C-alpha positions as a printed Julia matrix, in Angstrom:
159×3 Matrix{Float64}:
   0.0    0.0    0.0
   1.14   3.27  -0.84
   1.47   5.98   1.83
  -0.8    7.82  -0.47
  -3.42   4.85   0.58
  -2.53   4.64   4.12
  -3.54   8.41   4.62
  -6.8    7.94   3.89
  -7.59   4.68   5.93
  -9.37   5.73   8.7
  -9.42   4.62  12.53
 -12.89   3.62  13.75
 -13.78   5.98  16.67
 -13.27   3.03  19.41
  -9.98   1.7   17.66
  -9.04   5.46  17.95
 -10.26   5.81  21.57
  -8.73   2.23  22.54
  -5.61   3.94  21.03
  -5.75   6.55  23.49
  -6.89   4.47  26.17
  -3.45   2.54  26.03
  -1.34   4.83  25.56
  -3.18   7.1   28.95
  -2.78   3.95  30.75
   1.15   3.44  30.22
   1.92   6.74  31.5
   3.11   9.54  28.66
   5.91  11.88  28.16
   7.54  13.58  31.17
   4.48  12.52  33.75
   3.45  16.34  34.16
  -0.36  15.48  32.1
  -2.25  11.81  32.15
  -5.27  10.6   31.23
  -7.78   7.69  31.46
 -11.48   6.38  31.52
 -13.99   7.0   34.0
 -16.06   4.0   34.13
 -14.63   1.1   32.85
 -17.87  -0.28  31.9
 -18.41   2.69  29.58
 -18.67   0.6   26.12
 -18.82   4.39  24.37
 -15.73   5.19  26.02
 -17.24   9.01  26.24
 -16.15  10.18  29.71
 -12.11  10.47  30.33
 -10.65  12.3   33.85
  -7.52  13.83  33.11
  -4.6   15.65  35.42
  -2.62  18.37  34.51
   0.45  18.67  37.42
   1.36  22.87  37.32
   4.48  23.97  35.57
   6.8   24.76  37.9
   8.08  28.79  37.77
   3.87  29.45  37.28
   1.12  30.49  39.72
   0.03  26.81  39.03
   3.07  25.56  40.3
   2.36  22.66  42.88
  -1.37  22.25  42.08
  -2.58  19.31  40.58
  -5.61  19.92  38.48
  -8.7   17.33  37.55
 -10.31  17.73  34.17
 -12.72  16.2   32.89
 -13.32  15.05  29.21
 -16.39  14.1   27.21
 -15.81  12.64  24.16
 -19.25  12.58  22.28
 -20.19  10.43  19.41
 -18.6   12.51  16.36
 -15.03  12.09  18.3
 -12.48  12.44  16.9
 -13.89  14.15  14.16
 -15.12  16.81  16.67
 -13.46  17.95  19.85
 -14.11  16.19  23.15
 -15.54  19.15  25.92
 -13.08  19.91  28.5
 -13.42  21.03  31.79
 -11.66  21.92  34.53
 -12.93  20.09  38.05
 -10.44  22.06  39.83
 -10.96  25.67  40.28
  -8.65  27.69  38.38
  -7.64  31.19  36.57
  -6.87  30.98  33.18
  -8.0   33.01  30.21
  -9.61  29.97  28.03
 -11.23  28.42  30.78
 -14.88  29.94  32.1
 -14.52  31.23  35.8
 -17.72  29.68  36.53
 -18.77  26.05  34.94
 -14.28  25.66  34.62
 -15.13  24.65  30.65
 -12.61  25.27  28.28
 -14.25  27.6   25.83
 -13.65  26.47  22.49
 -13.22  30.01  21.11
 -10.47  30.74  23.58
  -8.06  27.83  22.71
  -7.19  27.63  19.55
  -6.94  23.97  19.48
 -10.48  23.2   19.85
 -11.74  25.87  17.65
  -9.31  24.67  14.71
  -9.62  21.27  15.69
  -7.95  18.13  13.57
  -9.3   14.35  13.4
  -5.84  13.45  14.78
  -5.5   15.52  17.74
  -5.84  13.36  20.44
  -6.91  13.92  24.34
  -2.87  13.89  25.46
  -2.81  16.72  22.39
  -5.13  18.92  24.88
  -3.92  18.37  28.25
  -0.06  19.23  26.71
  -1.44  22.24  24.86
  -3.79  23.59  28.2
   0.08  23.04  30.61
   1.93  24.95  27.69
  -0.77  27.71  28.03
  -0.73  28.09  31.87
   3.2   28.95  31.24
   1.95  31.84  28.61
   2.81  35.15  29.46
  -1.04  36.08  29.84
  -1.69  32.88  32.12
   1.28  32.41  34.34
   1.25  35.07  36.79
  -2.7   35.15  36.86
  -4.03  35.37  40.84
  -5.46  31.71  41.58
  -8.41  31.1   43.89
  -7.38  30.35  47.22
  -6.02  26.65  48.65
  -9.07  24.76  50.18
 -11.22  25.96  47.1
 -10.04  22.9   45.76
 -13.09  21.07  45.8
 -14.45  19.4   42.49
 -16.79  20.78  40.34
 -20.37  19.58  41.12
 -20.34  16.91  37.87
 -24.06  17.29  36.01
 -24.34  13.49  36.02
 -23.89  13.49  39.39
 -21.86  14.17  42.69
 -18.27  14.42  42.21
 -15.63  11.99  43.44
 -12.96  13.31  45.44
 -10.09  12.51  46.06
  -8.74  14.27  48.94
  -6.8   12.27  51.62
């Protein structure tokens, strides 16, 4: 097959996901961003948690931040919705629901069938070190609770 013909095979949305779902699992890059399933038993595979550790030299430094990512039906043709269960300051993400508005990040907005979930979570760490994001005031420690989830209560995870 040509390479011609290999670009234009495409990856079945839970191949692609499955994908994903491996490579989250095995642990990725330098171990600052990871990734995985919510509910195992999930056979859509639409509802992903995902941790973003803050870049160190930031006002996120030290934090570790829950997202959480919903990847509907048209994934990957269309971007999953992020949002952020930890409270945080950051010019993408809304102040109040912590969703990553799509017109604010680039990424989503001008979204590609191969961007992946790891894709997002790298790209949302890069842009808490921006100039515009990394000094930004964040709300105070013991606001740290999760976002109240609208399919349920939130799990924490607070020891």
């Amino acid at each position: 097959m040509s390479s011609a013909e290999e670009a234009k095979v495409i990856v079945p949305r839970n191949f692609r996901l499955l994908e994903e779902l491996e490579r989250g699992e095995k642990g990725i890059g330098d171990g600052t961003v990871s990734y995985g399933m919510d509910d195992a038993d999930d056979i859509y595979m639409q509802s992903w948690t995902g941790t973003i550790l803050g870049p160190p030299n930031t006002a996120y430094e030290g934090k570790i931040f829950q997202l959480k990512l919903f990847c509907g039906k048209e994934y990957p043709e269309s971007p999953p919705t992020v949002r952020f269960q930890t409270r945080i300051n950051m010019a993408c993400v809304n102040p109040e629901s912590g969703v990553v508005e799509p017109s604010l990040f680039p990424m989503l907005t001008n979204w590609r069938r191969e961007y992946t979930m790891e894709d997002i979570l790298v790209k949302l760490k890069k842009e808490m070190m921006t100039s515009h994001n990394r000094k930004l005031a964040q709300p105070p420690e013991g606001n740290e609770e999760a976002r109240a989830d609208p399919k349920g209560p939130a799990k924490c995870c607070v020891m």
